[in-house]
């Protein structure tokens, strides 16, 4: 009797909950900031004078300016944390996508599975090297202006390494097994924590002070 092939691996409840938490954190911060800009910026006046869609468009544009100006004028530490968050999350998503395509198609543009002899070199190897190199550079550098730039490769190294955290813990290739979901759970947890830290920083409030002319009347 032929054995049944296992069905596709579905994410566990923990993975879904962590993913939902990370998405909720980002979505809540964006929604709250749009509401604040709508109340304090030009959109509030346009809402009574023009079409609501024009007011909404102005609110989105002003929110983008608030974020941009706030990022430029906040402290180096806050910029560093924000760069670390975005580079880490982006690297994780890109690494997962490329790895999935390589598993199903065998190649993806210039990307191939890297092998040295019979040994498969996993992407946590360059991840560790990148994180160590950028971290060492940040320690040795005496100029704080370099820290936001060095946070980008450090976040890339973190993303590549934590994406294969289950492999490191189990000491075998469990990337696509049930145990491999631990990588996703650990990574999404870190994304949620870093998101709460980075998006909760004062650069949005500082951007409001620089961009919005209407004083805040909220308590």
PDB file of C-alpha atoms in Angstrom:
ATOM      1  CA  UNK A   1       0.000   0.000   0.000  1.00  0.00           C
ATOM      2  CA  UNK A   2       1.437   3.303  -1.091  1.00  0.00           C
ATOM      3  CA  UNK A   3       2.140   5.735   1.720  1.00  0.00           C
ATOM      4  CA  UNK A   4       0.346   9.034   1.550  1.00  0.00           C
ATOM      5  CA  UNK A   5       2.493  12.059   0.929  1.00  0.00           C
ATOM      6  CA  UNK A   6       2.198  14.668   3.637  1.00  0.00           C
ATOM      7  CA  UNK A   7       0.224  17.727   2.770  1.00  0.00           C
ATOM      8  CA  UNK A   8       1.715  21.188   2.541  1.00  0.00           C
ATOM      9  CA  UNK A   9       3.125  22.489   5.763  1.00  0.00           C
ATOM     10  CA  UNK A  10       0.811  25.005   7.359  1.00  0.00           C
ATOM     11  CA  UNK A  11       1.981  27.636   9.830  1.00  0.00           C
ATOM     12  CA  UNK A  12       1.116  27.056  13.456  1.00  0.00           C
ATOM     13  CA  UNK A  13      -1.060  29.277  15.590  1.00  0.00           C
ATOM     14  CA  UNK A  14       1.989  30.839  17.231  1.00  0.00           C
ATOM     15  CA  UNK A  15       3.381  31.914  13.854  1.00  0.00           C
ATOM     16  CA  UNK A  16       0.054  33.387  12.762  1.00  0.00           C
ATOM     17  CA  UNK A  17      -0.384  35.199  16.081  1.00  0.00           C
ATOM     18  CA  UNK A  18       3.098  36.716  15.927  1.00  0.00           C
ATOM     19  CA  UNK A  19       2.605  37.766  12.322  1.00  0.00           C
ATOM     20  CA  UNK A  20      -0.723  39.352  13.193  1.00  0.00           C
ATOM     21  CA  UNK A  21       0.868  41.162  16.155  1.00  0.00           C
ATOM     22  CA  UNK A  22       3.658  42.606  14.016  1.00  0.00           C
ATOM     23  CA  UNK A  23       1.171  43.720  11.354  1.00  0.00           C
ATOM     24  CA  UNK A  24      -1.118  45.227  13.970  1.00  0.00           C
ATOM     25  CA  UNK A  25       1.718  47.251  15.509  1.00  0.00           C
ATOM     26  CA  UNK A  26       2.675  48.804  12.179  1.00  0.00           C
ATOM     27  CA  UNK A  27      -0.922  49.338  11.081  1.00  0.00           C
ATOM     28  CA  UNK A  28      -1.914  50.968  14.358  1.00  0.00           C
ATOM     29  CA  UNK A  29       0.989  53.417  14.302  1.00  0.00           C
ATOM     30  CA  UNK A  30       0.260  54.420  10.696  1.00  0.00           C
ATOM     31  CA  UNK A  31      -3.459  54.842  11.381  1.00  0.00           C
ATOM     32  CA  UNK A  32      -2.879  56.925  14.502  1.00  0.00           C
ATOM     33  CA  UNK A  33      -0.401  59.186  12.742  1.00  0.00           C
ATOM     34  CA  UNK A  34      -2.731  59.708   9.780  1.00  0.00           C
ATOM     35  CA  UNK A  35      -5.492  60.696  12.209  1.00  0.00           C
ATOM     36  CA  UNK A  36      -3.240  63.157  14.026  1.00  0.00           C
ATOM     37  CA  UNK A  37      -2.134  64.776  10.762  1.00  0.00           C
ATOM     38  CA  UNK A  38      -5.741  64.891   9.522  1.00  0.00           C
ATOM     39  CA  UNK A  39      -6.773  66.803  12.663  1.00  0.00           C
ATOM     40  CA  UNK A  40      -3.800  69.169  12.819  1.00  0.00           C
ATOM     41  CA  UNK A  41      -2.782  69.730   9.192  1.00  0.00           C
ATOM     42  CA  UNK A  42      -4.242  71.283   6.066  1.00  0.00           C
ATOM     43  CA  UNK A  43      -6.514  68.310   5.485  1.00  0.00           C
ATOM     44  CA  UNK A  44      -8.818  69.488   8.256  1.00  0.00           C
ATOM     45  CA  UNK A  45      -9.443  72.775   6.426  1.00  0.00           C
ATOM     46  CA  UNK A  46      -9.699  71.129   2.997  1.00  0.00           C
ATOM     47  CA  UNK A  47     -12.338  68.748   4.315  1.00  0.00           C
ATOM     48  CA  UNK A  48     -14.759  71.686   4.637  1.00  0.00           C
ATOM     49  CA  UNK A  49     -13.667  73.519   1.476  1.00  0.00           C
ATOM     50  CA  UNK A  50     -12.975  70.747  -1.054  1.00  0.00           C
ATOM     51  CA  UNK A  51     -13.756  67.138  -1.879  1.00  0.00           C
ATOM     52  CA  UNK A  52     -13.005  64.660   0.943  1.00  0.00           C
ATOM     53  CA  UNK A  53     -10.700  62.703  -1.381  1.00  0.00           C
ATOM     54  CA  UNK A  54      -8.516  65.786  -1.820  1.00  0.00           C
ATOM     55  CA  UNK A  55      -8.371  66.185   1.949  1.00  0.00           C
ATOM     56  CA  UNK A  56      -7.399  62.522   2.337  1.00  0.00           C
ATOM     57  CA  UNK A  57      -4.694  62.889  -0.312  1.00  0.00           C
ATOM     58  CA  UNK A  58      -3.311  65.929   1.482  1.00  0.00           C
ATOM     59  CA  UNK A  59      -3.307  64.036   4.802  1.00  0.00           C
ATOM     60  CA  UNK A  60      -1.290  61.196   3.267  1.00  0.00           C
ATOM     61  CA  UNK A  61       1.171  63.640   1.673  1.00  0.00           C
ATOM     62  CA  UNK A  62       1.605  65.561   4.916  1.00  0.00           C
ATOM     63  CA  UNK A  63       2.109  62.333   6.863  1.00  0.00           C
ATOM     64  CA  UNK A  64       4.898  61.384   4.463  1.00  0.00           C
ATOM     65  CA  UNK A  65       6.518  64.793   4.983  1.00  0.00           C
ATOM     66  CA  UNK A  66       6.176  64.437   8.745  1.00  0.00           C
ATOM     67  CA  UNK A  67       7.984  61.092   8.670  1.00  0.00           C
ATOM     68  CA  UNK A  68      10.686  62.383   6.314  1.00  0.00           C
ATOM     69  CA  UNK A  69      11.400  65.580   8.234  1.00  0.00           C
ATOM     70  CA  UNK A  70      11.194  63.816  11.570  1.00  0.00           C
ATOM     71  CA  UNK A  71      13.705  61.215  10.404  1.00  0.00           C
ATOM     72  CA  UNK A  72      16.118  63.971   9.330  1.00  0.00           C
ATOM     73  CA  UNK A  73      16.010  65.922  12.583  1.00  0.00           C
ATOM     74  CA  UNK A  74      15.780  63.328  15.366  1.00  0.00           C
ATOM     75  CA  UNK A  75      18.722  61.879  17.232  1.00  0.00           C
ATOM     76  CA  UNK A  76      21.290  59.542  15.718  1.00  0.00           C
ATOM     77  CA  UNK A  77      20.165  56.746  18.045  1.00  0.00           C
ATOM     78  CA  UNK A  78      16.586  56.933  16.813  1.00  0.00           C
ATOM     79  CA  UNK A  79      17.681  56.889  13.177  1.00  0.00           C
ATOM     80  CA  UNK A  80      19.886  53.893  13.936  1.00  0.00           C
ATOM     81  CA  UNK A  81      17.045  51.872  15.441  1.00  0.00           C
ATOM     82  CA  UNK A  82      14.747  52.725  12.539  1.00  0.00           C
ATOM     83  CA  UNK A  83      17.354  51.674   9.955  1.00  0.00           C
ATOM     84  CA  UNK A  84      17.968  48.463  11.874  1.00  0.00           C
ATOM     85  CA  UNK A  85      14.255  47.643  11.846  1.00  0.00           C
ATOM     86  CA  UNK A  86      13.651  48.281   8.158  1.00  0.00           C
ATOM     87  CA  UNK A  87      16.781  46.499   6.911  1.00  0.00           C
ATOM     88  CA  UNK A  88      16.131  43.505   9.170  1.00  0.00           C
ATOM     89  CA  UNK A  89      12.471  43.076   8.179  1.00  0.00           C
ATOM     90  CA  UNK A  90      13.186  43.615   4.482  1.00  0.00           C
ATOM     91  CA  UNK A  91      16.041  41.118   4.470  1.00  0.00           C
ATOM     92  CA  UNK A  92      13.943  38.477   6.197  1.00  0.00           C
ATOM     93  CA  UNK A  93      11.080  38.822   3.716  1.00  0.00           C
ATOM     94  CA  UNK A  94      13.405  38.809   0.696  1.00  0.00           C
ATOM     95  CA  UNK A  95      15.390  35.821   2.002  1.00  0.00           C
ATOM     96  CA  UNK A  96      12.228  33.791   2.649  1.00  0.00           C
ATOM     97  CA  UNK A  97      10.860  34.624  -0.821  1.00  0.00           C
ATOM     98  CA  UNK A  98      14.072  33.787  -2.677  1.00  0.00           C
ATOM     99  CA  UNK A  99      14.581  30.573  -0.705  1.00  0.00           C
ATOM    100  CA  UNK A 100      11.049  29.435  -1.497  1.00  0.00           C
ATOM    101  CA  UNK A 101      11.564  30.112  -5.219  1.00  0.00           C
ATOM    102  CA  UNK A 102      14.902  28.284  -5.194  1.00  0.00           C
ATOM    103  CA  UNK A 103      13.250  25.298  -3.524  1.00  0.00           C
ATOM    104  CA  UNK A 104      10.461  25.105  -6.110  1.00  0.00           C
ATOM    105  CA  UNK A 105      12.335  26.149  -9.273  1.00  0.00           C
ATOM    106  CA  UNK A 106      16.001  25.513  -8.487  1.00  0.00           C
ATOM    107  CA  UNK A 107      17.133  28.981  -9.605  1.00  0.00           C
ATOM    108  CA  UNK A 108      15.932  32.566  -9.547  1.00  0.00           C
ATOM    109  CA  UNK A 109      17.753  35.020 -11.800  1.00  0.00           C
ATOM    110  CA  UNK A 110      21.305  35.352 -10.455  1.00  0.00           C
ATOM    111  CA  UNK A 111      20.443  33.418  -7.277  1.00  0.00           C
ATOM    112  CA  UNK A 112      21.509  29.800  -6.883  1.00  0.00           C
ATOM    113  CA  UNK A 113      22.102  27.419  -4.015  1.00  0.00           C
ATOM    114  CA  UNK A 114      25.739  27.884  -3.034  1.00  0.00           C
ATOM    115  CA  UNK A 115      27.739  24.699  -2.615  1.00  0.00           C
ATOM    116  CA  UNK A 116      31.385  24.206  -1.726  1.00  0.00           C
ATOM    117  CA  UNK A 117      32.138  20.631  -2.740  1.00  0.00           C
ATOM    118  CA  UNK A 118      29.287  18.576  -1.277  1.00  0.00           C
ATOM    119  CA  UNK A 119      28.521  21.106   1.446  1.00  0.00           C
ATOM    120  CA  UNK A 120      25.589  23.516   1.132  1.00  0.00           C
ATOM    121  CA  UNK A 121      26.478  26.976   2.439  1.00  0.00           C
ATOM    122  CA  UNK A 122      23.400  28.353   4.192  1.00  0.00           C
ATOM    123  CA  UNK A 123      22.663  32.077   4.183  1.00  0.00           C
ATOM    124  CA  UNK A 124      23.193  32.396   7.921  1.00  0.00           C
ATOM    125  CA  UNK A 125      26.940  32.153   7.179  1.00  0.00           C
ATOM    126  CA  UNK A 126      27.180  35.466   5.269  1.00  0.00           C
ATOM    127  CA  UNK A 127      24.611  36.836   7.720  1.00  0.00           C
ATOM    128  CA  UNK A 128      26.909  36.236  10.679  1.00  0.00           C
ATOM    129  CA  UNK A 129      29.878  37.691   8.803  1.00  0.00           C
ATOM    130  CA  UNK A 130      27.941  40.829   7.797  1.00  0.00           C
ATOM    131  CA  UNK A 131      26.580  41.355  11.320  1.00  0.00           C
ATOM    132  CA  UNK A 132      30.000  40.858  12.923  1.00  0.00           C
ATOM    133  CA  UNK A 133      31.718  43.183  10.445  1.00  0.00           C
ATOM    134  CA  UNK A 134      29.195  46.011  10.765  1.00  0.00           C
ATOM    135  CA  UNK A 135      28.991  45.613  14.543  1.00  0.00           C
ATOM    136  CA  UNK A 136      32.763  45.782  14.816  1.00  0.00           C
ATOM    137  CA  UNK A 137      32.776  48.865  12.614  1.00  0.00           C
ATOM    138  CA  UNK A 138      30.217  50.549  14.844  1.00  0.00           C
ATOM    139  CA  UNK A 139      32.301  49.793  17.949  1.00  0.00           C
ATOM    140  CA  UNK A 140      35.542  51.015  16.429  1.00  0.00           C
ATOM    141  CA  UNK A 141      34.072  54.129  14.837  1.00  0.00           C
ATOM    142  CA  UNK A 142      34.235  57.284  16.923  1.00  0.00           C
ATOM    143  CA  UNK A 143      31.837  59.208  14.672  1.00  0.00           C
ATOM    144  CA  UNK A 144      28.216  58.705  15.696  1.00  0.00           C
ATOM    145  CA  UNK A 145      27.092  59.782  12.221  1.00  0.00           C
ATOM    146  CA  UNK A 146      28.241  56.393  10.921  1.00  0.00           C
ATOM    147  CA  UNK A 147      25.924  54.465  13.217  1.00  0.00           C
ATOM    148  CA  UNK A 148      22.704  54.852  11.128  1.00  0.00           C
ATOM    149  CA  UNK A 149      24.579  53.634   8.052  1.00  0.00           C
ATOM    150  CA  UNK A 150      26.188  50.695   9.861  1.00  0.00           C
ATOM    151  CA  UNK A 151      22.796  49.714  11.280  1.00  0.00           C
ATOM    152  CA  UNK A 152      21.646  48.797   7.751  1.00  0.00           C
ATOM    153  CA  UNK A 153      24.170  45.963   7.132  1.00  0.00           C
ATOM    154  CA  UNK A 154      23.800  44.894  10.767  1.00  0.00           C
ATOM    155  CA  UNK A 155      20.052  44.487  10.228  1.00  0.00           C
ATOM    156  CA  UNK A 156      20.733  42.578   7.002  1.00  0.00           C
ATOM    157  CA  UNK A 157      23.029  40.198   8.882  1.00  0.00           C
ATOM    158  CA  UNK A 158      20.422  39.729  11.624  1.00  0.00           C
ATOM    159  CA  UNK A 159      17.731  38.929   9.059  1.00  0.00           C
ATOM    160  CA  UNK A 160      19.853  36.345   7.246  1.00  0.00           C
ATOM    161  CA  UNK A 161      20.921  34.699  10.510  1.00  0.00           C
ATOM    162  CA  UNK A 162      17.585  34.630  12.360  1.00  0.00           C
ATOM    163  CA  UNK A 163      15.828  33.352   9.253  1.00  0.00           C
ATOM    164  CA  UNK A 164      17.700  30.083   9.838  1.00  0.00           C
ATOM    165  CA  UNK A 165      17.587  30.147  13.623  1.00  0.00           C
ATOM    166  CA  UNK A 166      15.819  26.765  13.744  1.00  0.00           C
ATOM    167  CA  UNK A 167      18.665  25.194  11.787  1.00  0.00           C
ATOM    168  CA  UNK A 168      21.178  26.608  14.268  1.00  0.00           C
ATOM    169  CA  UNK A 169      19.180  25.361  17.255  1.00  0.00           C
ATOM    170  CA  UNK A 170      18.502  21.877  15.873  1.00  0.00           C
ATOM    171  CA  UNK A 171      21.949  21.502  14.214  1.00  0.00           C
ATOM    172  CA  UNK A 172      20.330  20.000  11.126  1.00  0.00           C
ATOM    173  CA  UNK A 173      18.549  21.298   8.045  1.00  0.00           C
ATOM    174  CA  UNK A 174      14.983  21.758   9.296  1.00  0.00           C
ATOM    175  CA  UNK A 175      14.277  24.938   7.323  1.00  0.00           C
ATOM    176  CA  UNK A 176      11.139  23.568   5.658  1.00  0.00           C
ATOM    177  CA  UNK A 177      10.093  21.113   8.347  1.00  0.00           C
ATOM    178  CA  UNK A 178       7.706  21.638  11.254  1.00  0.00           C
ATOM    179  CA  UNK A 179      10.667  22.594  13.444  1.00  0.00           C
ATOM    180  CA  UNK A 180      11.731  25.107  10.812  1.00  0.00           C
ATOM    181  CA  UNK A 181       8.723  27.260  11.624  1.00  0.00           C
ATOM    182  CA  UNK A 182      10.613  28.248  14.760  1.00  0.00           C
ATOM    183  CA  UNK A 183      12.706  30.510  12.523  1.00  0.00           C
ATOM    184  CA  UNK A 184       9.592  32.372  11.412  1.00  0.00           C
ATOM    185  CA  UNK A 185       8.296  32.686  14.954  1.00  0.00           C
ATOM    186  CA  UNK A 186      11.576  34.013  16.342  1.00  0.00           C
ATOM    187  CA  UNK A 187      11.971  36.421  13.450  1.00  0.00           C
ATOM    188  CA  UNK A 188       8.424  37.769  13.649  1.00  0.00           C
ATOM    189  CA  UNK A 189       8.852  38.243  17.391  1.00  0.00           C
ATOM    190  CA  UNK A 190      11.960  40.322  16.858  1.00  0.00           C
ATOM    191  CA  UNK A 191      10.187  42.317  14.127  1.00  0.00           C
ATOM    192  CA  UNK A 192       7.310  43.076  16.509  1.00  0.00           C
ATOM    193  CA  UNK A 193       9.651  44.171  19.307  1.00  0.00           C
ATOM    194  CA  UNK A 194      11.827  46.316  17.051  1.00  0.00           C
ATOM    195  CA  UNK A 195       8.724  47.763  15.418  1.00  0.00           C
ATOM    196  CA  UNK A 196       7.320  48.824  18.754  1.00  0.00           C
ATOM    197  CA  UNK A 197      10.620  50.472  19.644  1.00  0.00           C
ATOM    198  CA  UNK A 198      11.331  52.146  16.304  1.00  0.00           C
ATOM    199  CA  UNK A 199       7.828  53.317  15.437  1.00  0.00           C
ATOM    200  CA  UNK A 200       7.266  54.530  18.981  1.00  0.00           C
ATOM    201  CA  UNK A 201      10.185  56.913  18.844  1.00  0.00           C
ATOM    202  CA  UNK A 202       9.833  60.645  18.815  1.00  0.00           C
ATOM    203  CA  UNK A 203      10.663  61.266  15.157  1.00  0.00           C
ATOM    204  CA  UNK A 204       6.981  61.429  14.190  1.00  0.00           C
ATOM    205  CA  UNK A 205       6.283  63.964  16.917  1.00  0.00           C
ATOM    206  CA  UNK A 206       9.350  65.950  15.877  1.00  0.00           C
ATOM    207  CA  UNK A 207       8.187  65.835  12.265  1.00  0.00           C
ATOM    208  CA  UNK A 208       4.815  67.213  13.288  1.00  0.00           C
ATOM    209  CA  UNK A 209       6.512  70.155  14.952  1.00  0.00           C
ATOM    210  CA  UNK A 210       8.437  70.889  11.764  1.00  0.00           C
ATOM    211  CA  UNK A 211       5.689  70.329   9.181  1.00  0.00           C
ATOM    212  CA  UNK A 212       2.340  71.118  10.794  1.00  0.00           C
ATOM    213  CA  UNK A 213       1.568  74.748  11.504  1.00  0.00           C
ATOM    214  CA  UNK A 214      -1.626  74.167  13.485  1.00  0.00           C
ATOM    215  CA  UNK A 215      -0.974  73.648  17.210  1.00  0.00           C
ATOM    216  CA  UNK A 216      -2.179  70.424  18.758  1.00  0.00           C
ATOM    217  CA  UNK A 217      -5.395  70.988  20.730  1.00  0.00           C
ATOM    218  CA  UNK A 218      -5.701  67.444  21.974  1.00  0.00           C
ATOM    219  CA  UNK A 219      -5.168  66.847  25.735  1.00  0.00           C
TER     220      UNK A 219
END
